[in-house]
mmCIF file of C-alpha atoms in Angstrom:
data_model
loop_
_atom_site.group_PDB
_atom_site.id
_atom_site.type_symbol
_atom_site.label_atom_id
_atom_site.label_comp_id
_atom_site.label_asym_id
_atom_site.label_seq_id
_atom_site.Cartn_x
_atom_site.Cartn_y
_atom_site.Cartn_z
ATOM 1 C CA SER A 14 -13.030 -8.875 11.684
ATOM 2 C CA GLN A 15 -9.906 -9.551 9.715
ATOM 3 C CA THR A 16 -6.472 -8.871 10.922
ATOM 4 C CA ILE A 17 -3.047 -9.211 9.496
ATOM 5 C CA HIS A 18 0.174 -9.838 11.372
ATOM 6 C CA GLN A 19 3.790 -9.325 10.279
ATOM 7 C CA TRP A 20 6.824 -10.214 12.309
ATOM 8 C CA PRO A 21 9.356 -9.272 13.282
ATOM 9 C CA ALA A 22 8.742 -5.449 13.419
ATOM 10 C CA THR A 23 12.483 -4.698 12.977
ATOM 11 C CA LEU A 24 15.348 -6.830 11.846
ATOM 12 C CA VAL A 25 19.145 -6.290 11.561
ATOM 13 C CA GLN A 26 20.970 -8.881 9.540
ATOM 14 C CA PRO A 27 24.534 -9.135 8.156
ATOM 15 C CA VAL A 28 25.218 -9.348 4.482
ATOM 16 C CA GLY A 29 25.080 -12.931 3.225
ATOM 17 C CA SER A 30 22.785 -14.172 5.935
ATOM 18 C CA PRO A 31 19.365 -15.848 5.224
ATOM 19 C CA LEU A 32 16.003 -14.140 5.686
ATOM 20 C CA SER A 33 12.499 -15.301 6.595
ATOM 21 C CA LEU A 34 9.733 -12.789 7.150
ATOM 22 C CA GLU A 35 6.282 -14.182 8.030
ATOM 23 C CA CYS A 36 2.795 -12.779 7.523
ATOM 24 C CA THR A 37 -0.414 -14.275 8.501
ATOM 25 C CA VAL A 38 -4.028 -13.189 7.958
ATOM 26 C CA GLU A 39 -6.961 -14.041 10.309
ATOM 27 C CA GLY A 40 -10.702 -13.844 9.869
ATOM 28 C CA THR A 41 -10.902 -14.530 6.143
ATOM 29 C CA SER A 42 -10.283 -17.422 3.764
ATOM 30 C CA ASN A 43 -8.600 -17.714 0.374
ATOM 31 C CA PRO A 44 -7.282 -14.102 0.410
ATOM 32 C CA ASN A 45 -4.949 -12.679 -2.189
ATOM 33 C CA LEU A 46 -1.677 -12.020 -0.488
ATOM 34 C CA TYR A 47 1.045 -9.440 -1.410
ATOM 35 C CA TRP A 48 4.552 -8.543 -0.478
ATOM 36 C CA TYR A 49 5.763 -4.972 -1.101
ATOM 37 C CA ARG A 50 9.014 -3.089 -0.387
ATOM 38 C CA GLN A 51 9.063 0.525 0.386
ATOM 39 C CA ALA A 52 12.303 2.562 0.194
ATOM 40 C CA ALA A 53 12.588 5.453 2.641
ATOM 41 C CA GLY A 54 10.316 8.341 1.532
ATOM 42 C CA ARG A 55 9.121 6.466 -1.486
ATOM 43 C CA GLY A 56 6.086 4.627 -2.797
ATOM 44 C CA LEU A 57 5.422 0.884 -2.676
ATOM 45 C CA GLN A 58 6.990 -1.632 -4.999
ATOM 46 C CA LEU A 59 5.156 -4.900 -5.457
ATOM 47 C CA LEU A 60 7.531 -7.846 -5.096
ATOM 48 C CA PHE A 61 5.247 -10.922 -5.040
ATOM 49 C CA TYR A 62 1.518 -11.865 -4.999
ATOM 50 C CA SER A 63 -0.447 -14.977 -4.513
ATOM 51 C CA VAL A 64 -4.002 -15.848 -5.338
ATOM 52 C CA GLY A 65 -3.782 -19.338 -3.672
ATOM 53 C CA ILE A 66 -1.681 -21.911 -1.896
ATOM 54 C CA GLY A 67 1.402 -22.612 -3.683
ATOM 55 C CA GLN A 68 0.698 -19.986 -6.387
ATOM 56 C CA ILE A 69 3.294 -17.212 -6.380
ATOM 57 C CA SER A 70 3.778 -14.528 -8.958
ATOM 58 C CA SER A 71 6.916 -12.373 -9.040
ATOM 59 C CA GLU A 72 6.849 -8.873 -10.245
ATOM 60 C CA VAL A 73 10.590 -7.961 -10.283
ATOM 61 C CA PRO A 74 13.772 -9.918 -10.625
ATOM 62 C CA GLN A 75 15.463 -9.972 -7.244
ATOM 63 C CA ASN A 76 17.278 -11.797 -4.513
ATOM 64 C CA LEU A 77 14.169 -12.715 -2.722
ATOM 65 C CA SER A 78 11.563 -15.484 -2.941
ATOM 66 C CA ALA A 79 8.107 -16.001 -1.503
ATOM 67 C CA SER A 80 6.040 -19.020 -0.527
ATOM 68 C CA ARG A 81 2.572 -19.703 0.617
ATOM 69 C CA PRO A 82 2.475 -22.999 2.496
ATOM 70 C CA GLN A 83 -0.994 -22.404 3.958
ATOM 71 C CA ASP A 84 -4.027 -20.434 2.906
ATOM 72 C CA ARG A 85 -3.478 -17.539 5.226
ATOM 73 C CA GLN A 86 0.364 -17.548 5.557
ATOM 74 C CA PHE A 87 2.844 -15.769 3.300
ATOM 75 C CA ILE A 88 6.592 -15.978 3.763
ATOM 76 C CA LEU A 89 9.273 -13.810 2.194
ATOM 77 C CA SER A 90 12.740 -15.402 2.118
ATOM 78 C CA SER A 91 16.311 -15.003 0.888
ATOM 79 C CA LYS A 92 19.250 -17.361 1.037
ATOM 80 C CA LYS A 93 21.847 -14.608 1.084
ATOM 81 C CA LEU A 94 20.984 -10.986 1.869
ATOM 82 C CA LEU A 95 22.531 -8.142 -0.095
ATOM 83 C CA LEU A 96 22.941 -4.558 1.188
ATOM 84 C CA SER A 97 20.350 -3.474 -1.327
ATOM 85 C CA ASP A 98 17.685 -5.678 0.380
ATOM 86 C CA SER A 99 17.451 -3.064 3.148
ATOM 87 C CA GLY A 100 14.022 -1.504 3.319
ATOM 88 C CA PHE A 101 10.520 -1.587 4.768
ATOM 89 C CA TYR A 102 8.654 -4.769 3.880
ATOM 90 C CA LEU A 103 4.953 -4.728 3.858
ATOM 91 C CA CYS A 104 2.515 -7.642 3.599
ATOM 92 C CA ALA A 105 -1.132 -7.003 2.460
ATOM 93 C CA TRP A 106 -4.205 -9.018 1.743
ATOM 94 C CA SER A 107 -7.354 -8.508 -0.219
ATOM 95 C CA LYS A 108 -10.510 -10.464 -0.855
ATOM 96 C CA GLY A 109 -9.763 -10.373 -4.585
ATOM 97 C CA SER A 110 -9.319 -8.313 -7.686
ATOM 98 C CA GLY A 111 -10.928 -4.890 -7.469
ATOM 99 C CA GLN A 112 -11.018 -4.979 -3.685
ATOM 100 C CA PRO A 113 -9.021 -2.869 -1.335
ATOM 101 C CA GLN A 114 -5.646 -4.221 0.028
ATOM 102 C CA HIS A 115 -5.145 -4.160 3.735
ATOM 103 C CA PHE A 116 -1.638 -3.844 5.040
ATOM 104 C CA GLY A 117 0.297 -5.037 7.989
ATOM 105 C CA ASP A 118 2.602 -2.817 10.000
ATOM 106 C CA GLY A 119 5.677 -3.901 8.164
ATOM 107 C CA THR A 120 9.108 -5.137 8.928
ATOM 108 C CA ARG A 121 12.080 -2.633 8.793
ATOM 109 C CA LEU A 122 15.029 -4.642 7.587
ATOM 110 C CA SER A 123 18.493 -3.320 7.842
ATOM 111 C CA ILE A 124 21.416 -5.068 6.310
ATOM 112 C CA LEU A 125 24.966 -4.475 7.735
ATOM 113 C CA GLY B 96 5.092 1.604 -18.494
ATOM 114 C CA GLU B 97 1.932 3.241 -17.224
ATOM 115 C CA SER B 98 2.128 4.827 -13.879
ATOM 116 C CA VAL B 99 0.386 6.718 -11.130
ATOM 117 C CA GLY B 100 1.915 9.890 -9.824
ATOM 118 C CA LEU B 101 1.274 12.872 -7.694
ATOM 119 C CA HIS B 102 1.421 16.630 -8.454
ATOM 120 C CA LEU B 103 2.554 17.804 -5.022
ATOM 121 C CA PRO B 104 5.109 15.959 -2.882
ATOM 122 C CA THR B 105 4.453 18.116 0.249
ATOM 123 C CA LEU B 106 1.319 20.053 1.417
ATOM 124 C CA SER B 107 1.158 22.299 4.417
ATOM 125 C CA VAL B 108 -2.137 23.330 5.785
ATOM 126 C CA GLN B 109 -3.428 25.228 8.722
ATOM 127 C CA GLU B 110 -5.562 23.217 11.238
ATOM 128 C CA GLY B 111 -9.149 23.573 10.337
ATOM 129 C CA ASP B 112 -8.539 24.303 6.678
ATOM 130 C CA ASN B 113 -9.561 21.869 3.945
ATOM 131 C CA SER B 114 -6.816 19.862 2.220
ATOM 132 C CA ILE B 115 -6.746 18.729 -1.357
ATOM 133 C CA ILE B 116 -4.230 16.110 -2.406
ATOM 134 C CA ASN B 117 -4.089 15.340 -6.201
ATOM 135 C CA CYS B 118 -3.058 12.373 -8.203
ATOM 136 C CA ALA B 119 -2.685 11.716 -11.925
ATOM 137 C CA TYR B 120 -2.913 8.277 -13.414
ATOM 138 C CA SER B 121 -2.124 7.179 -16.968
ATOM 139 C CA ASN B 122 -3.657 3.633 -17.288
ATOM 140 C CA SER B 123 -7.046 4.170 -18.982
ATOM 141 C CA ALA B 124 -7.855 0.605 -18.225
ATOM 142 C CA SER B 125 -7.735 1.100 -14.519
ATOM 143 C CA ASP B 126 -11.241 0.865 -13.038
ATOM 144 C CA TYR B 127 -10.779 1.108 -9.269
ATOM 145 C CA PHE B 128 -8.771 3.648 -7.192
ATOM 146 C CA ILE B 129 -7.861 3.819 -3.586
ATOM 147 C CA TRP B 130 -6.432 6.448 -1.278
ATOM 148 C CA TYR B 131 -4.227 5.345 1.666
ATOM 149 C CA LYS B 132 -2.765 7.196 4.612
ATOM 150 C CA GLN B 133 0.584 6.075 6.018
ATOM 151 C CA GLU B 134 1.909 7.302 9.331
ATOM 152 C CA SER B 135 5.605 7.026 10.233
ATOM 153 C CA GLY B 136 6.621 3.424 10.845
ATOM 154 C CA LYS B 137 3.355 1.905 10.038
ATOM 155 C CA GLY B 138 1.653 0.262 7.052
ATOM 156 C CA PRO B 139 -0.663 2.148 4.753
ATOM 157 C CA GLN B 140 -4.154 2.523 6.025
ATOM 158 C CA PHE B 141 -7.227 2.345 3.740
ATOM 159 C CA ILE B 142 -9.093 5.652 3.626
ATOM 160 C CA ILE B 143 -11.498 5.612 0.746
ATOM 161 C CA ASP B 144 -11.988 4.014 -2.625
ATOM 162 C CA ILE B 145 -13.917 4.805 -5.877
ATOM 163 C CA ARG B 146 -14.800 2.727 -8.844
ATOM 164 C CA SER B 147 -14.623 4.227 -12.415
ATOM 165 C CA ASN B 148 -18.369 4.216 -12.812
ATOM 166 C CA MET B 149 -18.494 6.987 -10.157
ATOM 167 C CA ASP B 150 -17.028 10.495 -10.185
ATOM 168 C CA LYS B 151 -17.491 11.304 -6.471
ATOM 169 C CA ARG B 152 -17.532 9.442 -3.166
ATOM 170 C CA GLN B 153 -17.737 10.759 0.350
ATOM 171 C CA GLY B 154 -16.603 9.316 3.684
ATOM 172 C CA GLN B 155 -16.255 10.823 7.141
ATOM 173 C CA ARG B 156 -14.460 14.119 6.450
ATOM 174 C CA VAL B 157 -12.994 12.832 3.229
ATOM 175 C CA THR B 158 -14.197 13.039 -0.458
ATOM 176 C CA VAL B 159 -12.554 11.410 -3.442
ATOM 177 C CA LEU B 160 -13.251 12.919 -6.839
ATOM 178 C CA LEU B 161 -12.375 10.998 -10.087
ATOM 179 C CA ASN B 162 -12.158 12.752 -13.474
ATOM 180 C CA LYS B 163 -11.713 10.043 -15.983
ATOM 181 C CA THR B 164 -11.444 12.528 -18.900
ATOM 182 C CA VAL B 165 -8.187 13.914 -17.656
ATOM 183 C CA LYS B 166 -7.197 10.862 -15.642
ATOM 184 C CA HIS B 167 -7.101 12.746 -12.337
ATOM 185 C CA LEU B 168 -7.983 11.737 -8.819
ATOM 186 C CA SER B 169 -8.125 13.892 -5.790
ATOM 187 C CA LEU B 170 -8.630 13.499 -2.005
ATOM 188 C CA GLN B 171 -10.316 16.230 -0.039
ATOM 189 C CA ILE B 172 -10.027 16.385 3.650
ATOM 190 C CA ALA B 173 -12.396 18.634 5.447
ATOM 191 C CA ALA B 174 -11.441 20.619 8.570
ATOM 192 C CA THR B 175 -7.886 19.071 8.619
ATOM 193 C CA GLN B 176 -6.641 18.098 12.065
ATOM 194 C CA PRO B 177 -3.211 17.425 13.447
ATOM 195 C CA GLY B 178 -3.969 13.707 13.343
ATOM 196 C CA ASP B 179 -4.260 13.891 9.608
ATOM 197 C CA SER B 180 -0.575 14.592 9.207
ATOM 198 C CA ALA B 181 0.876 11.581 7.219
ATOM 199 C CA VAL B 182 1.884 10.538 3.785
ATOM 200 C CA TYR B 183 -0.995 9.899 1.407
ATOM 201 C CA PHE B 184 -0.871 7.545 -1.565
ATOM 202 C CA CYS B 185 -3.161 7.060 -4.439
ATOM 203 C CA ALA B 186 -3.317 3.673 -6.085
ATOM 204 C CA GLU B 187 -4.982 2.388 -9.247
ATOM 205 C CA ASN B 188 -6.027 -1.262 -9.621
ATOM 206 C CA ALA B 189 -5.492 -3.304 -12.725
ATOM 207 C CA GLY B 190 -6.303 -6.996 -12.380
ATOM 208 C CA ASN B 191 -4.817 -8.322 -9.096
ATOM 209 C CA MET B 192 -2.405 -5.572 -8.671
ATOM 210 C CA LEU B 193 -2.258 -2.088 -7.279
ATOM 211 C CA THR B 194 0.099 0.536 -8.725
ATOM 212 C CA PHE B 195 0.976 3.262 -6.156
ATOM 213 C CA GLY B 196 1.861 6.846 -6.714
ATOM 214 C CA GLY B 197 4.976 8.321 -4.946
ATOM 215 C CA GLY B 198 3.000 9.874 -2.067
ATOM 216 C CA THR B 199 2.286 13.440 -0.729
ATOM 217 C CA ARG B 200 3.286 14.423 2.789
ATOM 218 C CA LEU B 201 0.481 16.357 4.512
ATOM 219 C CA MET B 202 1.730 18.668 7.248
ATOM 220 C CA VAL B 203 -0.907 20.334 9.606
ATOM 221 C CA LYS B 204 0.196 23.443 11.365
ATOM 222 C CA PRO B 205 -1.516 24.197 14.686
#
């Protein structure tokens, strides 16, 4: 069966520090991969998605970037965090368009 | 832009009753819809999906209804249990992306 892992589960970072969140998927190959951000009590905002290694699409202008160095690895990064980057970050995978997305348990990021 | 939304932000039901959570969508090109359940501190969990060539689909204690004429989606939960308490999101699929509604919080009273 397929599984998705995100880490860390929680992270507290100072303003201006760098960020690296990692997501890996097991049990499938060539998945579509997604990064979302969820503000408290709100819906999910798509940040990035990838249909293959090295292919990244950005949905919103922001202080973050994403990379996919391996087929089942998706990384969310920032060079300098802003207070507004606080939130709950979720990684998801799917087999392709028109297929359900399956989510990890997220990283709660707090910026001080 | 086109969006997906929910009619009721909070729904409170008695344990054992049926729950109905509603969702409106506006993108007539969407052909695939999903319901997710999200518990506190966790990622959304897939519940059930439906494609636009269907108007009803049933799972274990859950039924999704799709009315394309009025662009409406609903999730019915039979015999609601305390473990059903969570936030429920509908999502519509267009291409490689899902657009999520704002969520409805379901509270189950014992």
